[in-house]
Amino acid sequence: MNNCDEILELISLQLDEALEAADANRLTLHLTHCPDCALAFSELQAVDALFHRAPMKYAPSGFTTRVVDAAFADALRYNLRLGVVGLMVGTLVISVILIMGQASLVWTVLSILFAPGFLSSGSLWMGEFWQALMIGGRVSLSVLDILRGLLLGPLLVPSVLSLLCGAFVTVLIQRKDQQTLTMT
Amino acid sequence: MISVDQEKAWVQGALAGDRTAFTSLVEAYKNPVYNLCYRMLGTSTEAEDAAQEIFVKIYRRLHTYDPDRKLSSWVLSVASHHCIDRLRRRRLQTVDIEEMPEWQPLVSDRPQPERQLLDSEQEARVQQLLEYLEPGYRVPLIMHYWNDLSYQEICEATGLSLSAVKSRLHRARLKLAELMRAHAPDLIPLMAQAKEKVEA
């Protein structure tokens, strides 16, 4: 960095009143014999004065009320969205549990109908159901039977409906958000 | 002057869902935030939209605010990042330097309405000059001139080092001086007088 570059930096500090006394003296001395830096000093002073004079822009009237309304509405939407997501996750977990239970029940019924001998092993609980699935090829239980049981299962229908309702509400909220953003 | 305790009370109140507390916070910072948005984005419509989004963001993220930090620095930090993001999204087209309109010299003895017109022209030119600067240089300049922040406060609000803040302010001024020298040498009588003095 040559001497004049260093002096230019000192000028900026001088304009911000952040120059130490020794550097201030060095600057003054340099400006008296360097016309280029003296001109630069005037120009930077002019920039400084122009920007110091530029007025502050004030927020329009009613701004605070609009902002506070928007912030609280956003928080409400955010909490609602969280609630919906929580509901969906909860529903999903319950659905899985129900599906497993339902499949166990269906399998038990099927085993009574098609392999009554298997009932003697007492297969009413889920652990045994899965155990039976592991050896599914050897018992009279097919995947199709399980699927049929699941689709027709009276407990599954409300679970799926809950999921669809959750998804629908989420889409509605997102659309509303987009409209609000467009309006603002 | 807003006390630290006052600010803490607003933050705690707002976190608890107190509308009045958040209203006070917005009321205290709406003008610095709006001005920063206007100077960064260039239009009042966009500035209002951005300022509103910033306060919504502030309310949503209030739980992440570190009470050891100055609230004004945090608010301006959120605001400046938001504006830079907006500019990035907008992919601002830099105005061609040749398209700058001719600048009329200022004459102090003009009648008042004309004087006001010149003031508004000067204001427009300040905004135009700002738009030539990279957003990273514009932010410290705005915080320095309009928000009266010290170097240290600008560091806190921008996350820049002290030397980076000094350097950006300096380079921004040099760039502005260069633009004014080339396109509006008589923008300020002081500049013209200085030039004449040096030439003489």
Tab-separated table of C-alpha atoms in Angstrom:
chain	number	residue	atom	x	y	z
A	1	MET	CA	0.000	0.000	0.000
A	2	ASN	CA	1.523	3.333	-0.984
A	3	ASN	CA	1.420	6.385	1.209
A	4	CYS	CA	-1.548	8.006	-0.585
A	5	ASP	CA	-3.679	4.818	-0.281
A	6	GLU	CA	-2.984	4.793	3.422
A	7	ILE	CA	-3.905	8.471	3.625
A	8	LEU	CA	-7.246	7.759	1.898
A	9	GLU	CA	-8.074	5.243	4.617
A	10	LEU	CA	-7.157	7.829	7.239
A	11	ILE	CA	-9.539	10.265	5.553
A	12	SER	CA	-12.404	7.800	6.010
A	13	LEU	CA	-11.524	7.379	9.669
A	14	GLN	CA	-11.283	11.153	10.036
A	15	LEU	CA	-14.793	11.534	8.580
A	16	ASP	CA	-16.051	9.026	11.157
A	17	GLU	CA	-14.183	10.883	13.906
A	18	ALA	CA	-12.287	7.702	14.635
A	19	LEU	CA	-8.770	8.955	13.957
A	20	GLU	CA	-6.143	9.103	16.668
A	21	ALA	CA	-4.304	12.380	17.237
A	22	ALA	CA	-0.976	11.221	15.768
A	23	ASP	CA	-2.650	9.994	12.572
A	24	ALA	CA	-4.727	13.173	12.371
A	25	ASN	CA	-1.519	15.239	12.383
A	26	ARG	CA	0.027	12.980	9.738
A	27	LEU	CA	-3.081	13.414	7.593
A	28	THR	CA	-3.097	17.204	7.913
A	29	LEU	CA	0.582	17.379	7.023
A	30	HIS	CA	0.129	15.138	3.981
A	31	LEU	CA	-2.870	17.084	2.695
A	32	THR	CA	-0.920	20.345	2.696
A	33	HIS	CA	1.567	19.073	0.105
A	34	CYS	CA	-0.437	16.446	-1.870
A	35	PRO	CA	-3.059	18.040	-4.165
A	36	ASP	CA	-4.461	14.630	-5.243
A	37	CYS	CA	-5.174	13.609	-1.662
A	38	ALA	CA	-6.502	17.089	-0.885
A	39	LEU	CA	-8.996	16.705	-3.755
A	40	ALA	CA	-9.888	13.191	-2.618
A	41	PHE	CA	-10.444	14.553	0.876
A	42	SER	CA	-12.875	17.158	-0.478
A	43	GLU	CA	-14.700	14.554	-2.533
A	44	LEU	CA	-15.025	12.137	0.359
A	45	GLN	CA	-16.174	15.010	2.544
A	46	ALA	CA	-18.800	15.797	-0.078
A	47	VAL	CA	-20.005	12.188	-0.100
A	48	ASP	CA	-20.121	12.213	3.683
A	49	ALA	CA	-22.084	15.460	3.749
A	50	LEU	CA	-24.525	14.261	1.085
A	51	PHE	CA	-25.303	11.064	2.971
A	52	HIS	CA	-25.501	12.791	6.344
A	53	ARG	CA	-28.068	15.175	4.837
A	54	ALA	CA	-30.212	12.420	3.300
A	55	PRO	CA	-33.333	12.116	5.425
A	56	MET	CA	-34.519	9.059	7.307
A	57	LYS	CA	-37.442	7.283	5.633
A	58	TYR	CA	-40.324	6.738	8.031
A	59	ALA	CA	-42.694	3.801	8.096
A	60	PRO	CA	-46.166	4.686	6.777
A	61	SER	CA	-49.075	5.276	9.125
A	62	GLY	CA	-50.865	2.173	10.352
A	63	PHE	CA	-47.714	0.132	9.794
A	64	THR	CA	-47.422	-1.090	13.402
A	65	THR	CA	-50.998	-2.384	13.551
A	66	ARG	CA	-50.640	-4.187	10.212
A	67	VAL	CA	-47.349	-5.738	11.254
A	68	VAL	CA	-48.585	-6.909	14.668
A	69	ASP	CA	-51.745	-8.365	13.090
A	70	ALA	CA	-49.655	-10.167	10.480
A	71	ALA	CA	-47.202	-11.526	13.087
A	72	PHE	CA	-49.952	-12.887	15.334
A	73	ALA	CA	-51.869	-14.356	12.380
A	74	ASP	CA	-48.657	-15.992	11.197
A	75	ALA	CA	-48.023	-17.450	14.662
A	76	LEU	CA	-51.569	-18.820	14.721
A	77	ARG	CA	-51.144	-20.418	11.298
A	78	TYR	CA	-47.780	-21.811	12.331
A	79	ASN	CA	-49.224	-23.400	15.487
A	80	LEU	CA	-52.195	-24.732	13.540
A	81	ARG	CA	-49.877	-26.227	10.947
A	82	LEU	CA	-47.828	-27.847	13.704
A	83	GLY	CA	-51.041	-29.213	15.192
A	84	VAL	CA	-52.115	-30.667	11.853
A	85	VAL	CA	-48.716	-32.264	11.296
A	86	GLY	CA	-48.861	-33.689	14.831
A	87	LEU	CA	-52.352	-35.007	14.156
A	88	MET	CA	-51.197	-36.608	10.903
A	89	VAL	CA	-48.190	-38.272	12.511
A	90	GLY	CA	-50.342	-39.460	15.414
A	91	THR	CA	-52.957	-40.791	13.023
A	92	LEU	CA	-50.287	-42.556	11.016
A	93	VAL	CA	-48.891	-44.266	14.111
A	94	ILE	CA	-52.370	-45.277	15.290
A	95	SER	CA	-53.198	-46.500	11.778
A	96	VAL	CA	-50.118	-48.709	11.674
A	97	ILE	CA	-51.007	-50.161	15.049
A	98	LEU	CA	-54.586	-50.719	13.939
A	99	ILE	CA	-53.508	-52.225	10.632
A	100	MET	CA	-51.262	-54.664	12.446
A	101	GLY	CA	-54.017	-55.546	14.895
A	102	GLN	CA	-56.545	-55.788	12.085
A	103	ALA	CA	-54.264	-58.053	10.070
A	104	SER	CA	-53.802	-60.215	13.114
A	105	LEU	CA	-57.562	-60.459	13.498
A	106	VAL	CA	-58.099	-61.203	9.804
A	107	TRP	CA	-55.411	-63.827	9.875
A	108	THR	CA	-57.008	-65.443	12.907
A	109	VAL	CA	-60.404	-65.556	11.176
A	110	LEU	CA	-58.835	-66.953	8.013
A	111	SER	CA	-56.891	-69.499	9.945
A	112	ILE	CA	-60.130	-70.659	11.580
A	113	LEU	CA	-61.762	-70.982	8.163
A	114	PHE	CA	-58.910	-72.532	6.209
A	115	ALA	CA	-56.545	-74.042	8.753
A	116	PRO	CA	-58.480	-74.739	11.901
A	117	GLY	CA	-55.615	-76.795	13.208
A	118	PHE	CA	-53.469	-73.723	13.435
A	119	LEU	CA	-55.879	-72.161	15.948
A	120	SER	CA	-54.821	-74.699	18.471
A	121	SER	CA	-51.508	-72.878	18.655
A	122	GLY	CA	-53.455	-69.840	19.991
A	123	SER	CA	-52.622	-67.092	17.556
A	124	LEU	CA	-54.733	-64.148	18.704
A	125	TRP	CA	-51.836	-61.783	19.426
A	126	MET	CA	-49.609	-59.789	17.162
A	127	GLY	CA	-46.350	-61.522	18.044
A	128	GLU	CA	-47.804	-64.792	16.955
A	129	PHE	CA	-49.294	-63.156	13.880
A	130	TRP	CA	-45.888	-62.064	12.682
A	131	GLN	CA	-44.474	-65.437	13.522
A	132	ALA	CA	-47.181	-66.930	11.349
A	133	LEU	CA	-46.391	-64.511	8.552
A	134	MET	CA	-42.786	-65.685	8.639
A	135	ILE	CA	-43.965	-69.139	7.831
A	136	GLY	CA	-46.777	-67.759	5.642
A	137	GLY	CA	-45.883	-70.019	2.747
A	138	ARG	CA	-46.634	-73.049	4.831
A	139	VAL	CA	-49.978	-71.952	6.243
A	140	SER	CA	-53.102	-71.184	4.295
A	141	LEU	CA	-52.708	-67.399	4.610
A	142	SER	CA	-52.029	-65.431	1.420
A	143	VAL	CA	-51.055	-61.780	1.038
A	144	LEU	CA	-54.289	-61.229	-0.844
A	145	ASP	CA	-56.263	-62.428	2.154
A	146	ILE	CA	-54.461	-59.959	4.377
A	147	LEU	CA	-54.981	-57.081	1.955
A	148	ARG	CA	-58.645	-57.861	1.593
A	149	GLY	CA	-59.018	-57.892	5.331
A	150	LEU	CA	-57.175	-54.575	5.641
A	151	LEU	CA	-59.212	-52.790	2.990
A	152	LEU	CA	-62.484	-53.947	4.396
A	153	GLY	CA	-61.466	-53.525	7.990
A	154	PRO	CA	-63.879	-51.170	9.769
A	155	LEU	CA	-61.065	-49.675	11.848
A	156	LEU	CA	-58.903	-48.793	8.871
A	157	VAL	CA	-61.444	-46.614	7.077
A	158	PRO	CA	-61.601	-43.876	9.754
A	159	SER	CA	-57.800	-43.871	9.949
A	160	VAL	CA	-57.422	-43.232	6.223
A	161	LEU	CA	-60.164	-40.606	6.330
A	162	SER	CA	-58.333	-38.821	9.172
A	163	LEU	CA	-55.149	-38.772	7.132
A	164	LEU	CA	-56.959	-37.386	4.082
A	165	CYS	CA	-58.676	-34.723	6.215
A	166	GLY	CA	-55.290	-33.721	7.710
A	167	ALA	CA	-53.741	-33.407	4.243
A	168	PHE	CA	-56.754	-31.398	2.997
A	169	VAL	CA	-56.542	-28.939	5.918
A	170	THR	CA	-52.782	-28.509	5.320
A	171	VAL	CA	-53.366	-27.733	1.638
A	172	LEU	CA	-56.071	-25.217	2.578
A	173	ILE	CA	-53.706	-23.477	5.021
A	174	GLN	CA	-50.926	-23.340	2.456
A	175	ARG	CA	-53.271	-21.836	-0.142
A	176	LYS	CA	-54.436	-19.250	2.360
A	177	ASP	CA	-50.774	-18.416	3.109
A	178	GLN	CA	-50.024	-17.939	-0.571
A	179	GLN	CA	-53.039	-15.643	-0.930
A	180	THR	CA	-51.904	-13.586	2.057
A	181	LEU	CA	-48.386	-13.286	0.637
A	182	THR	CA	-49.800	-12.219	-2.736
A	183	MET	CA	-51.986	-9.614	-1.057
A	184	THR	CA	-49.066	-8.171	0.902
B	1	MET	CA	-33.271	6.086	24.535
B	2	ILE	CA	-34.597	2.584	25.149
B	3	SER	CA	-33.246	0.857	28.248
B	4	VAL	CA	-32.014	-2.737	28.197
B	5	ASP	CA	-34.582	-3.678	30.862
B	6	GLN	CA	-37.331	-2.203	28.737
B	7	GLU	CA	-36.214	-4.251	25.753
B	8	LYS	CA	-36.022	-7.428	27.835
B	9	ALA	CA	-39.544	-6.804	29.123
B	10	TRP	CA	-40.821	-6.424	25.539
B	11	VAL	CA	-39.138	-9.619	24.431
B	12	GLN	CA	-40.406	-11.625	27.404
B	13	GLY	CA	-43.898	-10.193	26.987
B	14	ALA	CA	-43.959	-10.921	23.264
B	15	LEU	CA	-42.720	-14.474	23.889
B	16	ALA	CA	-45.635	-14.939	26.271
B	17	GLY	CA	-47.998	-13.764	23.526
B	18	ASP	CA	-48.493	-10.238	24.888
B	19	ARG	CA	-49.644	-8.134	21.958
B	20	THR	CA	-48.914	-4.825	23.679
B	21	ALA	CA	-45.290	-5.822	24.339
B	22	PHE	CA	-44.722	-6.773	20.713
B	23	THR	CA	-46.459	-3.582	19.564
B	24	SER	CA	-43.992	-1.557	21.647
B	25	LEU	CA	-41.077	-3.435	20.105
B	26	VAL	CA	-42.349	-2.805	16.567
B	27	GLU	CA	-43.042	0.838	17.374
B	28	ALA	CA	-39.463	1.289	18.621
B	29	TYR	CA	-37.769	-0.277	15.602
B	30	LYS	CA	-40.182	0.289	12.721
B	31	ASN	CA	-38.411	3.373	11.362
B	32	PRO	CA	-34.822	2.036	11.430
B	33	VAL	CA	-36.033	-1.203	9.831
B	34	TYR	CA	-38.212	0.548	7.249
B	35	ASN	CA	-35.418	2.973	6.359
B	36	LEU	CA	-32.924	0.119	5.981
B	37	CYS	CA	-35.387	-1.698	3.695
B	38	TYR	CA	-36.059	1.430	1.652
B	39	ARG	CA	-32.364	2.195	1.220
B	40	MET	CA	-31.598	-1.408	0.328
B	41	LEU	CA	-34.547	-2.077	-1.970
B	42	GLY	CA	-35.254	1.345	-3.421
B	43	THR	CA	-39.055	1.605	-3.398
B	44	SER	CA	-41.534	2.342	-0.635
B	45	THR	CA	-43.829	-0.539	-1.655
B	46	GLU	CA	-41.066	-3.084	-1.503
B	47	ALA	CA	-39.684	-1.543	1.680
B	48	GLU	CA	-43.056	-1.861	3.420
B	49	ASP	CA	-43.495	-5.475	2.316
B	50	ALA	CA	-39.989	-6.380	3.412
B	51	ALA	CA	-40.282	-4.548	6.750
B	52	GLN	CA	-43.523	-6.390	7.486
B	53	GLU	CA	-41.954	-9.744	6.645
B	54	ILE	CA	-38.988	-8.882	8.860
B	55	PHE	CA	-41.160	-8.215	11.910
B	56	VAL	CA	-43.136	-11.405	11.282
B	57	LYS	CA	-39.823	-13.256	11.126
B	58	ILE	CA	-38.640	-11.514	14.302
B	59	TYR	CA	-41.792	-12.557	16.163
B	60	ARG	CA	-41.418	-16.134	14.969
B	61	ARG	CA	-37.744	-16.285	15.916
B	62	LEU	CA	-37.936	-14.328	19.147
B	63	HIS	CA	-37.160	-17.475	21.157
B	64	THR	CA	-33.733	-17.607	19.447
B	65	TYR	CA	-32.813	-14.077	20.579
B	66	ASP	CA	-29.848	-14.013	22.940
B	67	PRO	CA	-30.663	-11.490	25.721
B	68	ASP	CA	-26.945	-10.740	26.146
B	69	ARG	CA	-26.975	-9.233	22.680
B	70	LYS	CA	-28.248	-5.736	21.967
B	71	LEU	CA	-31.817	-5.977	20.643
B	72	SER	CA	-31.286	-3.234	18.050
B	73	SER	CA	-28.282	-5.114	16.604
B	74	TRP	CA	-30.283	-8.333	16.384
B	75	VAL	CA	-33.265	-6.611	14.769
B	76	LEU	CA	-31.059	-4.854	12.195
B	77	SER	CA	-29.175	-8.082	11.583
B	78	VAL	CA	-32.418	-9.909	10.734
B	79	ALA	CA	-33.464	-6.935	8.588
B	80	SER	CA	-30.222	-6.682	6.615
B	81	HIS	CA	-30.075	-10.421	5.926
B	82	HIS	CA	-33.677	-10.360	4.781
B	83	CYS	CA	-33.010	-7.469	2.393
B	84	ILE	CA	-29.891	-9.138	0.982
B	85	ASP	CA	-31.903	-12.324	0.416
B	86	ARG	CA	-34.595	-10.315	-1.345
B	87	LEU	CA	-32.026	-8.629	-3.566
B	88	ARG	CA	-30.484	-11.996	-4.350
B	89	ARG	CA	-33.899	-13.346	-5.320
B	90	ARG	CA	-34.662	-10.314	-7.372
B	91	ARG	CA	-31.303	-10.640	-9.171
B	92	LEU	CA	-31.168	-6.887	-9.371
B	93	GLN	CA	-30.134	-5.569	-12.734
B	94	THR	CA	-27.479	-2.915	-12.201
B	95	VAL	CA	-28.420	0.325	-13.859
B	96	ASP	CA	-26.135	1.191	-16.726
B	97	ILE	CA	-23.874	4.027	-15.669
B	98	GLU	CA	-24.550	5.773	-19.006
B	99	GLU	CA	-28.278	5.837	-18.238
B	100	MET	CA	-27.888	8.183	-15.291
B	101	PRO	CA	-29.841	11.361	-15.998
B	102	GLU	CA	-28.032	14.682	-16.204
B	103	TRP	CA	-27.709	16.302	-12.824
B	104	GLN	CA	-28.794	19.916	-12.355
B	105	PRO	CA	-26.484	22.060	-10.239
B	106	LEU	CA	-27.898	23.230	-6.945
B	107	VAL	CA	-28.513	26.938	-6.593
B	108	SER	CA	-29.333	28.133	-3.105
B	109	ASP	CA	-31.338	31.279	-4.016
B	110	ARG	CA	-34.056	29.480	-5.965
B	111	PRO	CA	-37.667	29.882	-4.828
B	112	GLN	CA	-38.815	27.470	-2.128
B	113	PRO	CA	-40.946	25.032	-4.249
B	114	GLU	CA	-38.104	24.645	-6.732
B	115	ARG	CA	-35.699	24.178	-3.873
B	116	GLN	CA	-37.903	21.380	-2.532
B	117	LEU	CA	-37.931	19.808	-5.960
B	118	LEU	CA	-34.145	19.868	-5.982
B	119	ASP	CA	-34.080	18.293	-2.532
B	120	SER	CA	-36.249	15.472	-3.761
B	121	GLU	CA	-34.037	15.120	-6.850
B	122	GLN	CA	-31.018	14.968	-4.589
B	123	GLU	CA	-32.755	12.373	-2.473
B	124	ALA	CA	-33.469	10.327	-5.601
B	125	ARG	CA	-29.834	10.622	-6.625
B	126	VAL	CA	-28.663	9.437	-3.197
B	127	GLN	CA	-30.842	6.380	-3.665
B	128	GLN	CA	-29.530	5.870	-7.178
B	129	LEU	CA	-25.934	6.104	-5.982
B	130	LEU	CA	-26.649	3.561	-3.260
B	131	GLU	CA	-27.957	1.110	-5.818
B	132	TYR	CA	-24.589	1.062	-7.558
B	133	LEU	CA	-23.049	-0.456	-4.463
B	134	GLU	CA	-22.952	-4.178	-3.799
B	135	PRO	CA	-25.445	-5.083	-1.020
B	136	GLY	CA	-22.559	-6.131	1.222
B	137	TYR	CA	-21.170	-2.579	1.024
B	138	ARG	CA	-24.557	-0.897	1.183
B	139	VAL	CA	-25.530	-2.401	4.550
B	140	PRO	CA	-22.650	-0.941	6.641
B	141	LEU	CA	-23.080	2.408	4.899
B	142	ILE	CA	-26.801	2.574	5.696
B	143	MET	CA	-26.222	1.493	9.287
B	144	HIS	CA	-23.539	4.143	9.651
B	145	TYR	CA	-25.350	7.103	8.100
B	146	TRP	CA	-28.988	6.476	8.964
B	147	ASN	CA	-28.901	4.275	12.031
B	148	ASP	CA	-25.923	6.092	13.585
B	149	LEU	CA	-24.304	2.818	14.555
B	150	SER	CA	-20.688	2.757	15.681
B	151	TYR	CA	-18.157	0.466	13.998
B	152	GLN	CA	-18.599	-2.019	16.830
B	153	GLU	CA	-22.391	-1.986	16.541
B	154	ILE	CA	-22.150	-2.528	12.777
B	155	CYS	CA	-19.874	-5.517	13.490
B	156	GLU	CA	-22.507	-6.959	15.833
B	157	ALA	CA	-25.336	-6.403	13.376
B	158	THR	CA	-23.549	-7.709	10.301
B	159	GLY	CA	-21.217	-10.315	11.762
B	160	LEU	CA	-18.280	-8.639	9.995
B	161	SER	CA	-14.931	-8.010	11.663
B	162	LEU	CA	-13.940	-4.501	12.711
B	163	SER	CA	-11.382	-4.195	9.922
B	164	ALA	CA	-13.938	-5.432	7.370
B	165	VAL	CA	-16.453	-2.792	8.483
B	166	LYS	CA	-13.869	0.001	8.215
B	167	SER	CA	-12.714	-1.279	4.860
B	168	ARG	CA	-16.229	-1.591	3.419
B	169	LEU	CA	-17.199	1.881	4.565
B	170	HIS	CA	-14.026	3.276	3.048
B	171	ARG	CA	-14.427	1.443	-0.268
B	172	ALA	CA	-18.097	2.381	-0.463
B	173	ARG	CA	-17.204	6.056	-0.047
B	174	LEU	CA	-14.462	5.810	-2.664
B	175	LYS	CA	-16.897	4.220	-5.103
B	176	LEU	CA	-19.498	6.898	-4.412
B	177	ALA	CA	-16.915	9.665	-4.843
B	178	GLU	CA	-15.862	8.138	-8.154
B	179	LEU	CA	-19.476	8.023	-9.351
B	180	MET	CA	-20.129	11.579	-8.300
B	181	ARG	CA	-16.910	12.806	-9.878
B	182	ALA	CA	-17.846	11.184	-13.171
B	183	HIS	CA	-21.548	11.953	-13.311
B	184	ALA	CA	-22.441	14.699	-10.897
B	185	PRO	CA	-19.402	16.836	-10.103
B	186	ASP	CA	-21.614	19.779	-9.207
B	187	LEU	CA	-23.868	17.680	-7.013
B	188	ILE	CA	-22.547	19.489	-4.030
B	189	PRO	CA	-21.083	22.980	-4.304
B	190	LEU	CA	-18.372	21.956	-1.846
B	191	MET	CA	-16.980	19.475	-4.334
B	192	ALA	CA	-16.929	21.982	-7.194
B	193	GLN	CA	-15.317	24.614	-4.972
B	194	ALA	CA	-12.669	22.164	-3.829
B	195	LYS	CA	-11.847	21.245	-7.391
B	196	GLU	CA	-11.545	24.891	-8.413
B	197	LYS	CA	-9.317	25.578	-5.422
B	198	VAL	CA	-6.999	22.683	-6.285
B	199	GLU	CA	-6.879	23.653	-9.959
B	200	ALA	CA	-6.083	27.242	-9.039
